[in-house]
Short mmCIF file of C-alpha atoms and ligand atoms in Angstrom, two decimals:
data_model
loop_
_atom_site.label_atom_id
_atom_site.label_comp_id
_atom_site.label_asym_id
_atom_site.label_seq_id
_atom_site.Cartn_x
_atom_site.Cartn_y
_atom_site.Cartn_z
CA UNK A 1 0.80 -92.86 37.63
CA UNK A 2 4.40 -91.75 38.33
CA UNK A 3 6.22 -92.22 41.74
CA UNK A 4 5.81 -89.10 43.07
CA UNK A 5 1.81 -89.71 43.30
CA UNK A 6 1.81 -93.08 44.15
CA UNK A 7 4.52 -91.92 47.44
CA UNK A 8 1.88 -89.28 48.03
CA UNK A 9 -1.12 -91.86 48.32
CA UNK A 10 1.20 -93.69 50.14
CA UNK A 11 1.60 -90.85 52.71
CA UNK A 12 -2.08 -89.95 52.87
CA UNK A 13 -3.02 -93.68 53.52
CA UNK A 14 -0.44 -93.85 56.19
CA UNK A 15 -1.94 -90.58 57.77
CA UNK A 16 -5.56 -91.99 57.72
CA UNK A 17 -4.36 -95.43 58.84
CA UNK A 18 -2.55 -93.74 61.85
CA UNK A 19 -5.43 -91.16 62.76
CA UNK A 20 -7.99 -94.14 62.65
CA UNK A 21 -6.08 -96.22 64.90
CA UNK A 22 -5.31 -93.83 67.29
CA UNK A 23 -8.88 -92.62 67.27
CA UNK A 24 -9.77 -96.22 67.87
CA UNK A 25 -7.88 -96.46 70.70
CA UNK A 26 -9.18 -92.96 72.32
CA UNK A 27 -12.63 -94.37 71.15
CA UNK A 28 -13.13 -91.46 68.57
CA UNK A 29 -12.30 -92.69 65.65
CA UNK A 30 -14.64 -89.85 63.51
CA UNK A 31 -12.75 -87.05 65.19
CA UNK A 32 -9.56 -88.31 64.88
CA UNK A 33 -10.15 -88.76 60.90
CA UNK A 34 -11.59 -85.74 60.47
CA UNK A 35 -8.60 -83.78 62.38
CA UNK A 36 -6.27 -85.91 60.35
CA UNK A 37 -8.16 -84.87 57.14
CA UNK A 38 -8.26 -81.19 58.05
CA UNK A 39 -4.24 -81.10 58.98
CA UNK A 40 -3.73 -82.75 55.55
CA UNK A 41 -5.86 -79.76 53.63
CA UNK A 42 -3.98 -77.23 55.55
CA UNK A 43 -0.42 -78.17 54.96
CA UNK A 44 -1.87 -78.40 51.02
CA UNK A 45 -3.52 -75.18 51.53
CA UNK A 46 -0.33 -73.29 52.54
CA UNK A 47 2.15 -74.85 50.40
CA UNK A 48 -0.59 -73.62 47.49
CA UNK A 49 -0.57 -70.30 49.02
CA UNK A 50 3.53 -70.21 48.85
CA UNK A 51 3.01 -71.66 45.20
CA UNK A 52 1.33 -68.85 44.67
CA UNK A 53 3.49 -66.01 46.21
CA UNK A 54 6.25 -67.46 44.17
CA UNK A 55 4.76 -68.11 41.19
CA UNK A 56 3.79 -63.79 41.38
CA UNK A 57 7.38 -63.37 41.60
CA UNK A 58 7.97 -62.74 45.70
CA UNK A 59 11.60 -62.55 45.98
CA UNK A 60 11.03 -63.33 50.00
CA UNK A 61 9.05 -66.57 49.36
CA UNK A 62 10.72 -70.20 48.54
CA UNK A 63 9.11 -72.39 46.67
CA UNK A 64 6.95 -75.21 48.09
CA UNK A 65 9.59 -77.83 48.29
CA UNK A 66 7.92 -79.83 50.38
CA UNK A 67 6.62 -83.77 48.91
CA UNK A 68 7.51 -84.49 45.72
CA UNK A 69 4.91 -83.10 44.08
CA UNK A 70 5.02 -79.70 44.92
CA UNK A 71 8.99 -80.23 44.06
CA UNK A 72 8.47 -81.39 40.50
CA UNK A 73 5.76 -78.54 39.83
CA UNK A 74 7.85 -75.97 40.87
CA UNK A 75 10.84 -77.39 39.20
CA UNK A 76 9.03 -78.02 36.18
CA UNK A 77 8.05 -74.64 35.98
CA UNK A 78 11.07 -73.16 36.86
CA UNK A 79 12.72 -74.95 33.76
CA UNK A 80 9.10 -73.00 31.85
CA UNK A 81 10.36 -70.18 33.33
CA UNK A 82 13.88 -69.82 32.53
CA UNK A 83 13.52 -71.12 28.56
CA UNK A 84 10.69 -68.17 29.08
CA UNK A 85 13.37 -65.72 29.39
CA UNK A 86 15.90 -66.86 27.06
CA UNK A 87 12.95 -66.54 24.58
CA UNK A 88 12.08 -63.43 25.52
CA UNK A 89 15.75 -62.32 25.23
CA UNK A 90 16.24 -64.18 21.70
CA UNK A 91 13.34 -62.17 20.74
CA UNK A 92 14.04 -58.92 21.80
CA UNK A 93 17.72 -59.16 20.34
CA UNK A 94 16.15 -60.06 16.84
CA UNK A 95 13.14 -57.34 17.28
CA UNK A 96 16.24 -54.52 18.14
CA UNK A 97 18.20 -55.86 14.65
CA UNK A 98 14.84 -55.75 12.85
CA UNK A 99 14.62 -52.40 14.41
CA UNK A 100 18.28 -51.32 13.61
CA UNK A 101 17.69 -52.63 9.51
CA UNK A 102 14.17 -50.54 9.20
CA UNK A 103 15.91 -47.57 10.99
CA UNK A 104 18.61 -47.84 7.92
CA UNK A 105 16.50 -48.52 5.27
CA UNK A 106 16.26 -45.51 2.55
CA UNK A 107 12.45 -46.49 1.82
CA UNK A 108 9.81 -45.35 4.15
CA UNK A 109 7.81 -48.67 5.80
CA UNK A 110 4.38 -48.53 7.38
CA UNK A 111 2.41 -51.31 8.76
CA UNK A 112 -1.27 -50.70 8.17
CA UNK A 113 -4.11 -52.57 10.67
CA UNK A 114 -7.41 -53.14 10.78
CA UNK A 115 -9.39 -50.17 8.00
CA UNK A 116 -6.15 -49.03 7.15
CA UNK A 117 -4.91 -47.78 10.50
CA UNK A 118 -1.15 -47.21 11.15
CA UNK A 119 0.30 -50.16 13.57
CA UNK A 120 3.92 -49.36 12.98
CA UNK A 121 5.98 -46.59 10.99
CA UNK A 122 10.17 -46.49 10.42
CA UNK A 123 12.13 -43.57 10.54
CA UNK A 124 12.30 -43.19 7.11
CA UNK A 125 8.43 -42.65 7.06
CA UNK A 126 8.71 -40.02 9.52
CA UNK A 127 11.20 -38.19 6.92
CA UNK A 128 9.45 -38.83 3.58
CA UNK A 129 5.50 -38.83 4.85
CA UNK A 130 5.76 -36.80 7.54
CA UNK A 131 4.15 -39.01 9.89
CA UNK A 132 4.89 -39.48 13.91
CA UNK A 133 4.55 -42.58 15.88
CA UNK A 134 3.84 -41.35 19.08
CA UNK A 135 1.14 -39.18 17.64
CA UNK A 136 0.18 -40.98 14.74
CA UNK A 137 -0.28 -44.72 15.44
CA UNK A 138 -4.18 -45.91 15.57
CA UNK A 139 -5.11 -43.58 13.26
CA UNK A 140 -5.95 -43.89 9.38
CA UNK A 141 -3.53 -43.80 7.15
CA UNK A 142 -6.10 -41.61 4.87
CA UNK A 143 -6.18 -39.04 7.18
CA UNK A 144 -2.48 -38.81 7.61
CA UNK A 145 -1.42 -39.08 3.55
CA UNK A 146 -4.85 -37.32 2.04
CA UNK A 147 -3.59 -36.92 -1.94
CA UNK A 148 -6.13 -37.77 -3.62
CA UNK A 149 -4.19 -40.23 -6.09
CA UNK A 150 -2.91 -42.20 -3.05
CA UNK A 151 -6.45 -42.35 -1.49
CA UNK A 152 -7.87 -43.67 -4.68
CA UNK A 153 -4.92 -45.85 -5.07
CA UNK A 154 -5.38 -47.31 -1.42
CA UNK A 155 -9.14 -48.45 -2.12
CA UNK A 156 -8.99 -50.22 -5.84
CA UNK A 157 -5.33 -50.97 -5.33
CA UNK A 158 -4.37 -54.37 -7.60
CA UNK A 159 -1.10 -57.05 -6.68
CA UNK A 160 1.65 -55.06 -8.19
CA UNK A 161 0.29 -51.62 -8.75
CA UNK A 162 1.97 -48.72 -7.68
CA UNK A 163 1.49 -44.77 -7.41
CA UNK A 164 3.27 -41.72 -7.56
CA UNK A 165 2.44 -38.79 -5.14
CA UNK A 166 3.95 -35.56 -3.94
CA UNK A 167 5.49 -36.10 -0.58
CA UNK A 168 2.92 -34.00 2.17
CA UNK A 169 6.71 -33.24 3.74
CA UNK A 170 6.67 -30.98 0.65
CA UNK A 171 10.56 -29.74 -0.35
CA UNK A 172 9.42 -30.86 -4.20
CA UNK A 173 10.22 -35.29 -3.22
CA UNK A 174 8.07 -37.26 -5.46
CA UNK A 175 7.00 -40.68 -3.92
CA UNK A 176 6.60 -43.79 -5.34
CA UNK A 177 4.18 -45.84 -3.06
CA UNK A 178 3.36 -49.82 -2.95
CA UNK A 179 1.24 -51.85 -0.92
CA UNK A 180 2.18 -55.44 -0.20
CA UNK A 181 -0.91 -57.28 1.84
CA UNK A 182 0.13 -59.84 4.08
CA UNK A 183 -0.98 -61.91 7.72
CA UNK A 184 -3.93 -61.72 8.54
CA UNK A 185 -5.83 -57.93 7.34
CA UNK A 186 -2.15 -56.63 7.50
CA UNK A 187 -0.46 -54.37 4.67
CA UNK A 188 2.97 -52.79 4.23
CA UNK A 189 3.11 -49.43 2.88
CA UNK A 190 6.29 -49.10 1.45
CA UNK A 191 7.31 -45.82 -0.41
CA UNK A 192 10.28 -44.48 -2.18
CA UNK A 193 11.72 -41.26 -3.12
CA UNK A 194 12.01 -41.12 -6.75
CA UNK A 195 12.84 -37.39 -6.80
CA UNK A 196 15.63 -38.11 -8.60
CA UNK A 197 14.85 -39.84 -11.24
CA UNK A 198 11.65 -37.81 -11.91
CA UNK A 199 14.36 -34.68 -11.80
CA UNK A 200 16.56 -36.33 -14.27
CA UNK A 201 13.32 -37.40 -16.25
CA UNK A 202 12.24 -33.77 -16.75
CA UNK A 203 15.74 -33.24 -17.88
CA UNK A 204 15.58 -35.06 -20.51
CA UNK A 205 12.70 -34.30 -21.34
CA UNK A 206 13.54 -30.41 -21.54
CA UNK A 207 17.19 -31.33 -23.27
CA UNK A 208 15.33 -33.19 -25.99
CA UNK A 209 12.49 -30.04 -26.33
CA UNK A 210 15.04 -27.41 -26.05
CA UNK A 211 17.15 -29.23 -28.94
CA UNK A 212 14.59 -29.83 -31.10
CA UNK A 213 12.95 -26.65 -30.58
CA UNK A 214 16.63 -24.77 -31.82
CA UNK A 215 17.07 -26.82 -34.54
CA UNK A 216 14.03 -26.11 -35.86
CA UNK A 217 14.33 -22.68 -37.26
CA UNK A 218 17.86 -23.15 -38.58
CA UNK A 219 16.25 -26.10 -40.70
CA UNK A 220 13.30 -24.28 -41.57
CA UNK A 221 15.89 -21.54 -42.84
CA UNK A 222 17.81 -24.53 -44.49
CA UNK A 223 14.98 -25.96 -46.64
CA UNK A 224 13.56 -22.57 -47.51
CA UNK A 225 17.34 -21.78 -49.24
CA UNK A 226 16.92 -25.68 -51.17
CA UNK A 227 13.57 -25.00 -52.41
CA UNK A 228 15.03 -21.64 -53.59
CA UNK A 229 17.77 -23.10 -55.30
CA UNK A 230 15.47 -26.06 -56.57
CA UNK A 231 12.71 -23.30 -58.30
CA UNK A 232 15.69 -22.00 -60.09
CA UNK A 233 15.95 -22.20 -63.89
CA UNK A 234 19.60 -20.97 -63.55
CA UNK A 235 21.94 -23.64 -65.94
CA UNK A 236 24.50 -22.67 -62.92
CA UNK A 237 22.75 -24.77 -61.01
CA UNK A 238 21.64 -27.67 -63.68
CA UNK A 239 24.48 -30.23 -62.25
CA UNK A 240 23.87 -29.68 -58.79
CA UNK A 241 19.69 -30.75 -58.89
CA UNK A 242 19.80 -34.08 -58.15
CA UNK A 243 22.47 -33.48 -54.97
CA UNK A 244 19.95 -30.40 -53.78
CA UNK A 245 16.96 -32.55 -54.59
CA UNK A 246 18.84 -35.19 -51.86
CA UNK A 247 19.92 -32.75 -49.59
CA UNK A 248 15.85 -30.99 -49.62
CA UNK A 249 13.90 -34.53 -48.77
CA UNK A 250 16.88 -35.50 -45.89
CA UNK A 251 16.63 -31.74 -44.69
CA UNK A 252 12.92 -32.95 -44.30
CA UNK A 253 12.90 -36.08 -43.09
CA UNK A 254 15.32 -33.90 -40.23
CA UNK A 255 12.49 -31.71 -39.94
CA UNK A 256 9.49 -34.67 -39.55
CA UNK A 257 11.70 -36.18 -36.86
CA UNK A 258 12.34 -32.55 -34.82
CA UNK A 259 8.42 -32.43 -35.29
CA UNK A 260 7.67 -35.93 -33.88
CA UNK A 261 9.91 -34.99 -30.71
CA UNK A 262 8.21 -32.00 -30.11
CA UNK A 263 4.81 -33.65 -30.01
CA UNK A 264 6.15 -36.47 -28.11
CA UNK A 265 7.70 -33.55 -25.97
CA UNK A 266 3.84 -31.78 -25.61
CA UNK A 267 1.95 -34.84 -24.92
CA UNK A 268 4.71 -36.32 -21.96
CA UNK A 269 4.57 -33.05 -20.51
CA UNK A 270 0.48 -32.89 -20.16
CA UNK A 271 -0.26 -34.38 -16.85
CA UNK A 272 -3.38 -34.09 -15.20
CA UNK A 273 -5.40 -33.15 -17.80
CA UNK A 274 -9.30 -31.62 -18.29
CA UNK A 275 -11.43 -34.47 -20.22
CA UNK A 276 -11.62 -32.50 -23.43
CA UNK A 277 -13.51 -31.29 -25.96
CA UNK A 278 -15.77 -34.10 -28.48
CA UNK A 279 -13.96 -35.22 -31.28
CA UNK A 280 -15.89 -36.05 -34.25
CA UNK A 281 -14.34 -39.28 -35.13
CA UNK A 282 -16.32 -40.54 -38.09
CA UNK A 283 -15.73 -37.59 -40.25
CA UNK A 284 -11.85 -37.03 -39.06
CA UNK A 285 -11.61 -40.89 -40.18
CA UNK A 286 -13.39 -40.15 -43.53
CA UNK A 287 -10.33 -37.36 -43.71
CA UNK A 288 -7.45 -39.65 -43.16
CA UNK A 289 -9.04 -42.50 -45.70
CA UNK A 290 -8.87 -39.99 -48.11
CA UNK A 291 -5.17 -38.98 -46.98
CA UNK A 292 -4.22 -42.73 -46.74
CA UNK A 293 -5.95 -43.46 -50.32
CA UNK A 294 -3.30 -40.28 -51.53
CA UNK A 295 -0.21 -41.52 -49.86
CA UNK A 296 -1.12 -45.16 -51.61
CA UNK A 297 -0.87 -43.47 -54.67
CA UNK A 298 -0.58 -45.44 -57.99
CA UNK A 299 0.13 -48.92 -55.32
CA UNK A 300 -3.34 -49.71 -55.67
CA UNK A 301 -4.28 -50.59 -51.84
CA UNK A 302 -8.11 -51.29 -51.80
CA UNK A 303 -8.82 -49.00 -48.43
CA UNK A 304 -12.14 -49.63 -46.73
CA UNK A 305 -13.76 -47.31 -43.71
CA UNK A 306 -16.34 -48.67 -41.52
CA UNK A 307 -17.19 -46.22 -38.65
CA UNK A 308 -20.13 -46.13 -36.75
CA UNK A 309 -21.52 -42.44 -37.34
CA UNK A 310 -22.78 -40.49 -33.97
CA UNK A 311 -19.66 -42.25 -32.32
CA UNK A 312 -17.90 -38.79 -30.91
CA UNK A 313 -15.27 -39.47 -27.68
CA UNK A 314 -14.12 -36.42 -25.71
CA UNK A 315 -10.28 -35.39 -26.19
CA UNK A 316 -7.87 -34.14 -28.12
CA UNK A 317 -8.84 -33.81 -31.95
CA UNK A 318 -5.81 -32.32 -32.54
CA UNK A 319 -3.69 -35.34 -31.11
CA UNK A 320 -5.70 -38.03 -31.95
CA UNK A 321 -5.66 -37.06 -35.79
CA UNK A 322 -2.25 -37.96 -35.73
CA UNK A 323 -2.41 -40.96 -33.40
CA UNK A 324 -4.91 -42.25 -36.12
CA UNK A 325 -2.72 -40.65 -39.33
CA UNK A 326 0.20 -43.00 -37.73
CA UNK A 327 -1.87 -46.14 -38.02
CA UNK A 328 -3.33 -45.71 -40.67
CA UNK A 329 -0.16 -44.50 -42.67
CA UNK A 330 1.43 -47.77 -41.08
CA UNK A 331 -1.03 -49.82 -42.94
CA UNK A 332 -0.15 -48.45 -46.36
CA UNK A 333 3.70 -48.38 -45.78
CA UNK A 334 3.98 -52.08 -44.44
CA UNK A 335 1.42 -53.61 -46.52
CA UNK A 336 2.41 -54.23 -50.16
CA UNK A 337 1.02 -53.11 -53.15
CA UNK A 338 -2.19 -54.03 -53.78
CA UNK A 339 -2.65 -54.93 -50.21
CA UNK A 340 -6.07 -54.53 -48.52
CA UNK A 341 -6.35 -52.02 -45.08
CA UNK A 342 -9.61 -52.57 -43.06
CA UNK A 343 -10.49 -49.34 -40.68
CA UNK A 344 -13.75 -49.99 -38.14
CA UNK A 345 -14.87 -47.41 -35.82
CA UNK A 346 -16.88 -49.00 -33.43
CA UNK A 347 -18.14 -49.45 -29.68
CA UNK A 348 -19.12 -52.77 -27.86
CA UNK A 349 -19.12 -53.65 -24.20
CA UNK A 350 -14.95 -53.31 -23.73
CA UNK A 351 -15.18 -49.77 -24.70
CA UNK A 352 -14.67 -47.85 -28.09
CA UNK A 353 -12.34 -49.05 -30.50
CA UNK A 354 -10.68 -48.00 -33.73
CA UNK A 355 -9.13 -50.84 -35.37
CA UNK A 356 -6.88 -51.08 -38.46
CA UNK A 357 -6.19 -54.70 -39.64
CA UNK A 358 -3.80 -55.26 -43.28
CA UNK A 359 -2.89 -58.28 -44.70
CA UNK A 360 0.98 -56.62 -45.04
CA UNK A 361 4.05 -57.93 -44.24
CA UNK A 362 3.24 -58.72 -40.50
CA UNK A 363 5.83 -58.89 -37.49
CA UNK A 364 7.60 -61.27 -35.90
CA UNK A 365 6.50 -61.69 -32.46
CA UNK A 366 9.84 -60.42 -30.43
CA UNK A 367 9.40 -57.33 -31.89
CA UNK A 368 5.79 -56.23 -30.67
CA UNK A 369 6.21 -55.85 -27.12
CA UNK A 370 8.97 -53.06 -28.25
CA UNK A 371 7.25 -51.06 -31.14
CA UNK A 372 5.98 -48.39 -28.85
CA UNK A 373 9.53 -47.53 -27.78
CA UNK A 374 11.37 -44.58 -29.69
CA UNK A 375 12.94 -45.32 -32.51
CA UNK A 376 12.49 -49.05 -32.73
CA UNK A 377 12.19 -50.17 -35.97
CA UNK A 378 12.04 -53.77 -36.85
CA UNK A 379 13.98 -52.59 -40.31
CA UNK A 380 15.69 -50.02 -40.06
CA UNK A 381 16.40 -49.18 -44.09
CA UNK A 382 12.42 -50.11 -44.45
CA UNK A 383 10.81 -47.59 -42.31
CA UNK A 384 13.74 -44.88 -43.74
CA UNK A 385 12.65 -45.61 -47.06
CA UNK A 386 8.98 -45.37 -46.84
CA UNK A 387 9.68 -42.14 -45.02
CA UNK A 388 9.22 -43.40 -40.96
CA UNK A 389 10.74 -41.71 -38.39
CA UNK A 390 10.53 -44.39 -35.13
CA UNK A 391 8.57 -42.30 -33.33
CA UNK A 392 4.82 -42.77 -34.81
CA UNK A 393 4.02 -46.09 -32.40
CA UNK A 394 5.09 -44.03 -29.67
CA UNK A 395 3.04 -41.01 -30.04
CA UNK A 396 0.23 -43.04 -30.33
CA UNK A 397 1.01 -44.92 -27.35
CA UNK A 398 1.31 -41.47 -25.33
CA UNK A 399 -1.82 -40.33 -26.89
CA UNK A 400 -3.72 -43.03 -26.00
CA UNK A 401 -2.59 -42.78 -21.91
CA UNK A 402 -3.60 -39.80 -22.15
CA UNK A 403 -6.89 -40.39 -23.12
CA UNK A 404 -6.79 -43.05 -20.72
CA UNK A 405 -6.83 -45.64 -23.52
CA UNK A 406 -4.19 -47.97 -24.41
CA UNK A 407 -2.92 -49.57 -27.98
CA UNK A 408 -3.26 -53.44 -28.75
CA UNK A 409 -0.80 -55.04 -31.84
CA UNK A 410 -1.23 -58.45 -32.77
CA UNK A 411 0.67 -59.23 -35.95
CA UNK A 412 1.74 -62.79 -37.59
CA UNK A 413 4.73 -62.68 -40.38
CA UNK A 414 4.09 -62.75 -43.94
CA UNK A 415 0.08 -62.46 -43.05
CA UNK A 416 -0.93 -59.14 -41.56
CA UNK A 417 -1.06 -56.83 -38.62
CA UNK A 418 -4.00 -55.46 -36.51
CA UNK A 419 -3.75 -52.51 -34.58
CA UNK A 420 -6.14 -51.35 -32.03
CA UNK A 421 -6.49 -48.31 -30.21
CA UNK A 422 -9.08 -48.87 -27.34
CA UNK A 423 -10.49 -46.01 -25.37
CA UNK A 424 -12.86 -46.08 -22.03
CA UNK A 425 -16.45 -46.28 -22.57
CA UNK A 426 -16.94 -43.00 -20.39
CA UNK A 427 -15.29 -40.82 -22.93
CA UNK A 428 -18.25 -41.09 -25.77
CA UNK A 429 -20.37 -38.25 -25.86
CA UNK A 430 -23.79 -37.72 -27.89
CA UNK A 431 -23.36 -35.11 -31.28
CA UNK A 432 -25.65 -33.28 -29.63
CA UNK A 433 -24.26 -32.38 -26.47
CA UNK A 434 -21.20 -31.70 -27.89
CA UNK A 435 -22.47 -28.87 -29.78
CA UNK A 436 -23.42 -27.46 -26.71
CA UNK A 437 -20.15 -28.40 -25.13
CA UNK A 438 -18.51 -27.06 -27.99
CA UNK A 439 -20.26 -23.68 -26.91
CA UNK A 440 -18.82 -23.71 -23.38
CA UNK A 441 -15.59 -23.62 -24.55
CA UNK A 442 -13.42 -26.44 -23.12
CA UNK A 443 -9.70 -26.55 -23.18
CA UNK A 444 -9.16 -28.17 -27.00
P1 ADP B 501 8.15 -45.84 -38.34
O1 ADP B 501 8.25 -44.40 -38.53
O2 ADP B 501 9.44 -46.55 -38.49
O3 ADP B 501 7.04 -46.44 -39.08
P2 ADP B 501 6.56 -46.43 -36.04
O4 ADP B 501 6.80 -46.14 -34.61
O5 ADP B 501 5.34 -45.87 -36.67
O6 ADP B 501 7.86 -45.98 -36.79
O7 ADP B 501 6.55 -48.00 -36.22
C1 ADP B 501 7.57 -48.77 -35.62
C2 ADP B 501 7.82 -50.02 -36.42
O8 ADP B 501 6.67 -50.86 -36.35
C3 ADP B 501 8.00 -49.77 -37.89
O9 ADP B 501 9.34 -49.48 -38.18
C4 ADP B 501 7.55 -51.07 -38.51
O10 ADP B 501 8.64 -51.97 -38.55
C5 ADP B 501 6.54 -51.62 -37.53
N1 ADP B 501 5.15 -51.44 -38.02
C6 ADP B 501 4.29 -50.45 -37.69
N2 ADP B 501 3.10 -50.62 -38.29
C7 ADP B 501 3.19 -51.76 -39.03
C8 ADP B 501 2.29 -52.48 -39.88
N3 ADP B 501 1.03 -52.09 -40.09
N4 ADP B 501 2.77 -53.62 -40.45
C9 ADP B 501 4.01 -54.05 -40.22
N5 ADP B 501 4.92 -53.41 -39.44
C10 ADP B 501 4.51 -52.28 -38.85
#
């Protein structure tokens, strides 16, 4: 017990000790205790009361200074008090720089609550979404920000996803929208104007379809004039075959490449797209075979289709023909003579597959995260000499978004490659009903 108690039992004794003996000597000893007792509670009583009073804040009170108790109480919590404050100040200079720092950030930040409702919005959000504290906070971020991509995107949202919406502000700013979770049933919306660099995007994208679409004609014009001069049985023209032979195929390899642009132009330019019309896949498969067992020629590679007939997919038959074509064509121009190209056409529980494996030259692993991209060749001289243009992995890669699918290589050196285009499960359709979908007339 410390010393301020034990002096106060000290006191109290002394009191009681007193009262008795002077009730003893008055020959009342009971009353004199009990007035003793009830003085004691009263002086207690009030300093509580002051306690009190000054513990609400009453400028007009003093403390309770009286016994050492009461002094150490108050002090103590006076000492509460003022490290209170300086909290309270430390705090409130941090939350104003916090404040100050989301105020300047480009990037609009929301803090979501409880089912998605808005806690907390910068003034960046205000510019970008459109959104306003004072009358927005509480409510659902959903019913603020309704597109239907970022509603979707909200509910199955994955660690790391992102989406791109049209900001409701309007004024053409594309958004680019994360969600970070964090605390307890917190998340941070954080979004981003990407206008920009969706504006440059589409720039390029028209510079290289605008290019490709002029040269076109002029090269059309160009290899018309060759084959002209090649048909010729003028002896004029006897020395100069083999140069105009040279200058016809690299006037059409010129011509391929302008072609595989412009497709790669159509297909980045399709967004939102109606599910299409059904694609007979077995027999388009049975075509390219037979277009694959040509372009072989006298090499000899022993091609082999397995598809599984009735297995139709709505899309594109126009663009998946060539997503296929490239594959397939792949096979035969990496694989060497002789070489054996497997194609299966099939469905299981993943979804619906078409899969082309060789036993070719294979790839080194470095190179197959980048085959997809434009023009990447792993040999340069190789894929110009067996006609390649760079661009084949990359149409099919576009093709297959588009479709909602998505292309799978797995390749060792010296042994083979296998590439697999995979497609949802939802996109097979019965023969039958796509002769009657046929009839409807879809967009393909
Ligand atoms: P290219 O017109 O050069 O064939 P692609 O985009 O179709 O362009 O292919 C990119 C590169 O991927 C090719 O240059 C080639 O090196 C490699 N590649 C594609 N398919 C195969 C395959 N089946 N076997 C080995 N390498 C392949």
């Amino acid at each position: 017990m410390s010393r301020s108690w034990w002096a106060l039992c000290r006191r109290l004794g002394l009191i009681v000790l007193g009262a008795a003996l002077l009730g003893w000597f008055a020959g009342r000893v009971l009353l004199a205790l009990l007035i003793a007792v009830a003085g004691c509670l009263a002086w207690q009583l009030w300093q509580l009361y002051r306690f009190d009073r000054w513990l609400q804040d009453d400028k007009d009170v003093d403390p309770p200074r009286a016994g050492l108790i009461w002094e150490g109480v108050v002090s103590r919590i006076d000492r509460l008090r003022r490290r209170n404050r300086k909290r309270k100040r430390k705090l409130g200079r941090l939350l104003e720089q916090f404040q100050q720092a989301t105020a300047a950030l480009p990037d609009a930040a929301v803090i979501l609550g409880d089912d998605d409702k808005m806690v907390w919005c910068n003034e960046a959000s205000q510019r970008l979404l459109g959104l306003v504290p004072g009358r927005d906070i509480g409510l659902p971020v959903t019913n603020l920000l309704r597109h239907p991509g970022f509603v979707a995107f909200l509910t199955r949202q994955h660690q790391g996803d992102s989406v791109e919406f049209p900001s409701p502000v309007g004024d053409g700013l594309a958004l680019n929208a994360r969600i970070v979770p964090y605390g307890k049933k917190r998340r941070l919306l954080l979004a981003t104007d990407i206008t920009r660099v969706r504006r440059l995007e589409q720039m390029r994208q028209d510079f290289i379809a605008n290019v490709s679409h002029e040269l076109r004609t002029p090269l059309t014009v160009v290899i018309g004039y060759l084959e002209t001069l090649l048909d010729s049985d003028s002896p004029a023209l006897e020395a100069w075959r083999q140069p105009l032979r040279g200058m016809r195929q690299q006037a059409g390899r010129m011509l391929h490449i302008i072609e595989d642009l412009l497709m790669l132009a159509r297909l980045e330019a399709q967004k939102d797209r109606t599910p299409g019309k059904p694609v007979a896949v077995p027999a388009m498969l049975v075509d390219i075979a037979d277009d694959a067992i040509a372009l072989s020629g006298d090499q000899g590679h022993r091609i082999n289709l397995m598809a599984e007939p009735g297995l139709w997919i709505l899309g594109c038959g126009k663009e998946l023909r060539s997503a296929f074509s490239n594959v397939v064509f792949n096979a035969v121009r990496y694989t060497p003579a002789g070489g054996k190209i497997e194609i299966r056409w099939y469905a299981d529980e993943g979804g619906i597959r078409l899969a082309v494996e060789d036993d070719g030259e294979g790839i080194a692993p470095q190179h197959i995260p980048r085959l997809s991209e434009r023009f990447y060749r792993v040999n340069r001289d190789r894929s110009r000499g067996s006609g390649g243009t760079g661009l084949g992995l990359s149409i099919v890669k576009h093709v297959l978004n588009n479709h909602g699918g998505q292309l799978r290589i797995s390749s060792e050196l010296g042994k083979g490659s296998l590439f697999v285009c995979e497609f949802p499960a939802e996109l097979r359709v019965e023969p039958s009903t796509a002769f009657a979908r046929n009839e409807t007339g879809s967009r393909w």
